[in-house]
Amino acid sequence: MKNSLETAAVLIETLPYMQDFYGKTVVIKYGGNAMINSELKNSVIQDITLLKYVGMRPIVVHGGGPEITSVLNKFGKKTEFISGLRVTDEETVSIAEMVLVGKINTEIVNLLNRHGSKAVGLSGKDANLILAKKHFAEVHENGGISMVDIGFVGEVESINTNILNTLIDSGYIPVIAPIGVGKNGESYNINADYVAGEVAGALGAEKLIMLTDVEGIYRDYQDKGSFISSLSLEEAQQMIAQGSIGGGMIPKVETCIKALQGGTGKTHIIDGRQPHSILLEIFTSQGIGTQVVK
């Protein structure tokens, strides 16, 4: 009887959140260990499916850098990074597209469908979903900044929200691979964090949730007592400028800032290594991770 009452109490706690978020769009950036560990993978898929069944409108944007590197190695191609970005020649972008669209995207769609969702896989080429242009890497050396051409690495110019709204209005979950298309039909590999932020901003999503392999943002990463549960957009910008936020966290925080400026309600950086982290963030009062808000 006690367990039944505890279960009922949990369900009652979630009720106000279900009411608040019913019919609202949530963009989920799926990456990190949650894409590799099979138990975590199923946890994420279950969370997304539940969001759909309680009336929310989830959209998934996924990465796949480690798998791209693995396949490149099998083809005998060495991976070179400049300013944290993969140097991407024509062969490399073809391999990246094959891995992201042909393998990872298909697997995520299949898992969602097996759990009872109606998912549809998309690349940025579909219906010109992600129009892109070449991105040049900033290289700091000798006290100056130079812009370096690193090949078919792109940045988002625009998002075709019509196709996304058409799909989610029809009950589908769009699953987006971060491949953009240029004005001449060329493919561009784009950082999945940035794609997620652009999609969330363009749709005016209620939430952007980014799964990572860390608990969230710290004022001092070496000090676990400096964990930040909530951060304003202005504070986030200041922390990047001061160097308090660095490394792989920079694109994630920049993504949150961009999404908020575009019209997203709230953004969340959460630990995807924790089972059902999405549900814990959305449907509990304490939440987990760090939220970045206006």
Tab-separated table of C-alpha atoms in Angstrom:
chain	number	residue	atom	x	y	z
A	1	MET	CA	0.000	0.000	0.000
A	2	LYS	CA	2.860	2.356	0.884
A	3	ASN	CA	4.477	1.940	-2.541
A	4	SER	CA	1.152	2.614	-4.236
A	5	LEU	CA	0.704	5.831	-2.261
A	6	GLU	CA	4.259	6.919	-3.099
A	7	THR	CA	3.572	6.269	-6.771
A	8	ALA	CA	0.379	8.290	-6.576
A	9	ALA	CA	2.243	11.146	-4.857
A	10	VAL	CA	4.803	11.232	-7.660
A	11	LEU	CA	2.067	11.351	-10.283
A	12	ILE	CA	0.288	14.159	-8.445
A	13	GLU	CA	3.558	16.126	-8.288
A	14	THR	CA	3.868	15.932	-12.060
A	15	LEU	CA	0.302	17.114	-12.739
A	16	PRO	CA	0.949	20.903	-12.663
A	17	TYR	CA	3.896	20.482	-15.042
A	18	MET	CA	1.857	18.354	-17.430
A	19	GLN	CA	-0.820	21.056	-17.430
A	20	ASP	CA	1.720	23.850	-17.978
A	21	PHE	CA	3.555	22.116	-20.809
A	22	TYR	CA	0.630	20.492	-22.613
A	23	GLY	CA	0.853	21.372	-26.301
A	24	LYS	CA	4.255	23.045	-25.859
A	25	THR	CA	7.299	22.364	-28.056
A	26	VAL	CA	10.441	20.943	-26.449
A	27	VAL	CA	13.704	20.579	-28.377
A	28	ILE	CA	16.064	17.917	-27.059
A	29	LYS	CA	19.747	17.883	-28.021
A	30	TYR	CA	20.648	14.194	-27.752
A	31	GLY	CA	24.342	13.430	-27.379
A	32	GLY	CA	27.096	12.231	-25.099
A	33	ASN	CA	27.159	8.953	-23.196
A	34	ALA	CA	23.356	8.693	-23.408
A	35	MET	CA	23.820	7.823	-27.097
A	36	ILE	CA	26.336	5.067	-26.355
A	37	ASN	CA	25.184	3.268	-23.191
A	38	SER	CA	22.269	0.986	-24.104
A	39	GLU	CA	20.501	1.416	-20.744
A	40	LEU	CA	20.717	5.210	-20.940
A	41	LYS	CA	19.670	5.111	-24.580
A	42	ASN	CA	16.453	3.303	-23.690
A	43	SER	CA	15.881	5.719	-20.796
A	44	VAL	CA	16.095	8.728	-23.126
A	45	ILE	CA	13.793	7.132	-25.699
A	46	GLN	CA	11.247	6.302	-22.980
A	47	ASP	CA	11.382	9.884	-21.679
A	48	ILE	CA	10.796	11.364	-25.141
A	49	THR	CA	7.932	8.935	-25.777
A	50	LEU	CA	6.299	9.879	-22.478
A	51	LEU	CA	6.571	13.591	-23.319
A	52	LYS	CA	4.682	12.877	-26.511
A	53	TYR	CA	1.977	10.854	-24.756
A	54	VAL	CA	1.273	13.551	-22.159
A	55	GLY	CA	0.646	16.079	-24.915
A	56	MET	CA	4.003	17.777	-25.433
A	57	ARG	CA	5.617	18.304	-28.837
A	58	PRO	CA	9.188	16.924	-28.718
A	59	ILE	CA	11.806	17.444	-31.416
A	60	VAL	CA	15.147	15.628	-31.281
A	61	VAL	CA	18.451	16.945	-32.644
A	62	HIS	CA	21.340	14.479	-32.381
A	63	GLY	CA	25.095	14.522	-32.753
A	64	GLY	CA	27.495	11.698	-33.525
A	65	GLY	CA	31.094	12.929	-33.480
A	66	PRO	CA	32.674	9.814	-31.903
A	67	GLU	CA	31.015	7.507	-34.437
A	68	ILE	CA	32.145	9.729	-37.307
A	69	THR	CA	35.726	9.544	-35.999
A	70	SER	CA	35.476	5.759	-35.689
A	71	VAL	CA	34.292	5.337	-39.294
A	72	LEU	CA	36.925	7.779	-40.585
A	73	ASN	CA	39.585	5.666	-38.867
A	74	LYS	CA	38.256	2.563	-40.618
A	75	PHE	CA	38.628	4.393	-43.937
A	76	GLY	CA	42.190	5.301	-42.978
A	77	LYS	CA	41.440	9.011	-42.678
A	78	LYS	CA	43.064	10.904	-39.834
A	79	THR	CA	40.939	13.398	-37.940
A	80	GLU	CA	42.314	16.922	-37.556
A	81	PHE	CA	40.734	19.596	-35.396
A	82	ILE	CA	41.279	23.344	-35.570
A	83	SER	CA	39.823	25.452	-32.754
A	84	GLY	CA	37.790	22.417	-31.675
A	85	LEU	CA	36.234	21.900	-35.123
A	86	ARG	CA	36.837	18.921	-37.387
A	87	VAL	CA	38.625	19.747	-40.642
A	88	THR	CA	36.148	18.392	-43.176
A	89	ASP	CA	37.086	17.766	-46.798
A	90	GLU	CA	34.600	16.504	-49.381
A	91	GLU	CA	35.180	12.837	-48.550
A	92	THR	CA	34.899	13.492	-44.824
A	93	VAL	CA	31.580	15.321	-45.113
A	94	SER	CA	30.238	12.432	-47.216
A	95	ILE	CA	31.242	9.988	-44.481
A	96	ALA	CA	29.789	12.266	-41.783
A	97	GLU	CA	26.512	12.451	-43.686
A	98	MET	CA	26.451	8.681	-44.099
A	99	VAL	CA	26.999	8.122	-40.356
A	100	LEU	CA	24.666	10.845	-39.092
A	101	VAL	CA	21.793	10.339	-41.527
A	102	GLY	CA	22.143	6.724	-42.619
A	103	LYS	CA	23.092	5.160	-39.296
A	104	ILE	CA	22.509	7.229	-36.150
A	105	ASN	CA	19.334	8.992	-37.284
A	106	THR	CA	17.809	5.744	-38.489
A	107	GLU	CA	18.595	4.005	-35.193
A	108	ILE	CA	16.983	6.750	-33.103
A	109	VAL	CA	13.867	6.797	-35.282
A	110	ASN	CA	13.613	3.012	-35.065
A	111	LEU	CA	13.916	3.042	-31.263
A	112	LEU	CA	11.255	5.722	-30.879
A	113	ASN	CA	8.886	3.857	-33.167
A	114	ARG	CA	9.468	0.599	-31.280
A	115	HIS	CA	8.481	2.377	-28.053
A	116	GLY	CA	5.183	3.504	-29.550
A	117	SER	CA	6.038	6.919	-30.967
A	118	LYS	CA	5.661	8.100	-34.549
A	119	ALA	CA	9.116	9.413	-35.416
A	120	VAL	CA	10.404	10.740	-38.731
A	121	GLY	CA	14.085	11.154	-39.550
A	122	LEU	CA	15.293	14.317	-41.272
A	123	SER	CA	18.545	15.792	-42.429
A	124	GLY	CA	18.942	19.486	-43.104
A	125	LYS	CA	18.609	18.719	-46.807
A	126	ASP	CA	15.022	17.528	-46.461
A	127	ALA	CA	12.690	20.349	-47.574
A	128	ASN	CA	15.699	22.682	-47.124
A	129	LEU	CA	15.243	22.259	-43.383
A	130	ILE	CA	18.679	23.708	-42.560
A	131	LEU	CA	20.075	26.245	-45.006
A	132	ALA	CA	23.760	26.682	-44.223
A	133	LYS	CA	26.891	28.536	-45.219
A	134	LYS	CA	30.580	27.843	-44.736
A	135	HIS	CA	31.932	28.388	-41.242
A	136	PHE	CA	35.483	29.631	-40.828
A	137	ALA	CA	37.452	28.688	-37.723
A	138	GLU	CA	38.901	31.460	-35.594
A	139	VAL	CA	42.580	30.814	-34.866
A	140	HIS	CA	44.287	32.927	-32.214
A	141	GLU	CA	48.023	33.249	-32.763
A	142	ASN	CA	50.750	35.878	-32.437
A	143	GLY	CA	48.302	38.178	-30.696
A	144	GLY	CA	45.905	38.212	-33.629
A	145	ILE	CA	42.918	36.304	-35.010
A	146	SER	CA	42.889	34.646	-38.414
A	147	MET	CA	39.942	32.976	-40.133
A	148	VAL	CA	40.802	29.515	-41.418
A	149	ASP	CA	38.871	27.558	-44.050
A	150	ILE	CA	38.263	24.082	-42.575
A	151	GLY	CA	36.219	22.723	-45.445
A	152	PHE	CA	32.597	21.632	-45.340
A	153	VAL	CA	31.857	22.816	-41.812
A	154	GLY	CA	28.749	24.967	-41.746
A	155	GLU	CA	26.735	27.396	-39.715
A	156	VAL	CA	22.976	27.807	-39.839
A	157	GLU	CA	21.523	30.569	-41.988
A	158	SER	CA	17.858	29.634	-41.598
A	159	ILE	CA	15.512	26.888	-40.379
A	160	ASN	CA	12.460	25.811	-42.365
A	161	THR	CA	9.926	25.722	-39.537
A	162	ASN	CA	7.056	24.868	-41.904
A	163	ILE	CA	8.128	21.247	-42.334
A	164	LEU	CA	8.693	20.838	-38.584
A	165	ASN	CA	5.304	22.322	-37.677
A	166	THR	CA	3.601	20.186	-40.307
A	167	LEU	CA	5.115	17.032	-38.824
A	168	ILE	CA	4.467	17.813	-35.165
A	169	ASP	CA	0.929	19.028	-35.928
A	170	SER	CA	0.372	15.606	-37.522
A	171	GLY	CA	1.575	13.791	-34.405
A	172	TYR	CA	5.139	12.979	-35.476
A	173	ILE	CA	8.414	13.434	-33.611
A	174	PRO	CA	11.027	14.953	-35.958
A	175	VAL	CA	14.533	13.553	-35.447
A	176	ILE	CA	17.109	15.862	-37.021
A	177	ALA	CA	20.648	15.036	-38.172
A	178	PRO	CA	22.878	18.159	-38.182
A	179	ILE	CA	23.700	18.207	-41.885
A	180	GLY	CA	22.927	21.506	-43.599
A	181	VAL	CA	22.611	22.333	-47.282
A	182	GLY	CA	24.354	25.210	-49.052
A	183	LYS	CA	23.026	27.394	-51.850
A	184	ASN	CA	24.634	25.108	-54.464
A	185	GLY	CA	23.334	21.912	-52.867
A	186	GLU	CA	26.572	21.115	-51.023
A	187	SER	CA	26.462	19.357	-47.646
A	188	TYR	CA	27.771	20.991	-44.490
A	189	ASN	CA	28.468	19.254	-41.188
A	190	ILE	CA	27.229	21.520	-38.373
A	191	ASN	CA	27.760	21.356	-34.611
A	192	ALA	CA	24.606	19.662	-33.304
A	193	ASP	CA	24.456	21.962	-30.262
A	194	TYR	CA	24.138	24.984	-32.535
A	195	VAL	CA	21.513	23.293	-34.704
A	196	ALA	CA	19.420	22.501	-31.622
A	197	GLY	CA	19.600	26.114	-30.470
A	198	GLU	CA	18.645	27.455	-33.894
A	199	VAL	CA	15.683	25.060	-34.133
A	200	ALA	CA	14.484	25.943	-30.625
A	201	GLY	CA	14.779	29.662	-31.286
A	202	ALA	CA	13.108	29.522	-34.696
A	203	LEU	CA	10.134	27.601	-33.291
A	204	GLY	CA	9.892	29.685	-30.103
A	205	ALA	CA	10.086	26.410	-28.179
A	206	GLU	CA	9.034	26.340	-24.543
A	207	LYS	CA	12.236	24.510	-23.626
A	208	LEU	CA	15.599	23.486	-25.023
A	209	ILE	CA	17.108	20.541	-23.145
A	210	MET	CA	20.738	19.631	-23.779
A	211	LEU	CA	22.011	16.235	-22.638
A	212	THR	CA	25.677	16.294	-21.633
A	213	ASP	CA	28.199	14.188	-19.736
A	214	VAL	CA	28.473	16.643	-16.825
A	215	GLU	CA	26.093	17.662	-14.055
A	216	GLY	CA	25.709	21.198	-15.362
A	217	ILE	CA	27.590	24.492	-14.925
A	218	TYR	CA	29.982	25.280	-12.060
A	219	ARG	CA	31.488	28.644	-11.161
A	220	ASP	CA	34.632	26.626	-10.504
A	221	TYR	CA	34.565	23.135	-11.983
A	222	GLN	CA	37.112	21.951	-9.398
A	223	ASP	CA	34.728	22.966	-6.598
A	224	LYS	CA	31.603	20.794	-6.566
A	225	GLY	CA	30.055	23.227	-4.086
A	226	SER	CA	30.003	25.930	-6.766
A	227	PHE	CA	27.323	24.213	-8.841
A	228	ILE	CA	24.835	26.649	-10.421
A	229	SER	CA	21.217	25.517	-10.657
A	230	SER	CA	19.978	28.663	-12.427
A	231	LEU	CA	21.806	31.255	-14.494
A	232	SER	CA	20.583	34.353	-16.309
A	233	LEU	CA	21.418	35.001	-19.936
A	234	GLU	CA	23.525	38.011	-18.929
A	235	GLU	CA	25.424	36.032	-16.288
A	236	ALA	CA	26.141	33.292	-18.819
A	237	GLN	CA	27.571	35.826	-21.268
A	238	GLN	CA	29.743	37.324	-18.527
A	239	MET	CA	31.066	33.917	-17.446
A	240	ILE	CA	32.112	33.086	-21.019
A	241	ALA	CA	33.835	36.478	-21.394
A	242	GLN	CA	35.644	36.002	-18.079
A	243	GLY	CA	36.757	32.469	-18.962
A	244	SER	CA	34.718	30.895	-16.142
A	245	ILE	CA	33.002	28.752	-18.770
A	246	GLY	CA	35.418	27.058	-21.116
A	247	GLY	CA	36.143	24.041	-23.279
A	248	GLY	CA	33.260	21.919	-24.510
A	249	MET	CA	30.784	23.795	-22.325
A	250	ILE	CA	31.165	26.995	-24.381
A	251	PRO	CA	29.142	25.842	-27.430
A	252	LYS	CA	26.430	24.482	-25.134
A	253	VAL	CA	26.067	27.749	-23.210
A	254	GLU	CA	26.304	29.769	-26.428
A	255	THR	CA	23.516	27.584	-27.786
A	256	CYS	CA	21.353	28.363	-24.758
A	257	ILE	CA	21.993	32.090	-25.209
A	258	LYS	CA	21.164	31.956	-28.923
A	259	ALA	CA	17.964	29.994	-28.290
A	260	LEU	CA	16.788	32.427	-25.601
A	261	GLN	CA	17.503	35.402	-27.846
A	262	GLY	CA	15.503	33.676	-30.585
A	263	GLY	CA	12.426	33.235	-28.419
A	264	THR	CA	12.874	29.998	-26.459
A	265	GLY	CA	11.301	30.127	-22.987
A	266	LYS	CA	13.933	28.282	-20.929
A	267	THR	CA	17.065	26.265	-21.641
A	268	HIS	CA	18.515	23.437	-19.595
A	269	ILE	CA	21.917	21.743	-19.524
A	270	ILE	CA	21.479	18.384	-17.789
A	271	ASP	CA	23.427	15.220	-17.073
A	272	GLY	CA	22.396	12.612	-19.630
A	273	ARG	CA	24.283	9.950	-17.657
A	274	GLN	CA	21.481	9.972	-15.101
A	275	PRO	CA	18.580	7.706	-16.073
A	276	HIS	CA	15.375	9.580	-16.948
A	277	SER	CA	17.129	12.927	-16.615
A	278	ILE	CA	14.675	14.564	-19.032
A	279	LEU	CA	11.666	13.648	-16.898
A	280	LEU	CA	13.428	14.706	-13.708
A	281	GLU	CA	14.177	18.112	-15.207
A	282	ILE	CA	10.718	18.784	-16.602
A	283	PHE	CA	8.373	17.145	-14.107
A	284	THR	CA	9.940	17.684	-10.665
A	285	SER	CA	10.125	20.833	-8.574
A	286	GLN	CA	13.854	20.559	-7.848
A	287	GLY	CA	14.895	19.532	-11.363
A	288	ILE	CA	18.480	18.642	-12.169
A	289	GLY	CA	21.254	20.359	-14.048
A	290	THR	CA	21.544	24.069	-14.817
A	291	GLN	CA	18.840	26.207	-16.369
A	292	VAL	CA	19.787	29.303	-18.341
A	293	VAL	CA	16.930	31.794	-18.503
A	294	LYS	CA	16.229	35.341	-19.722
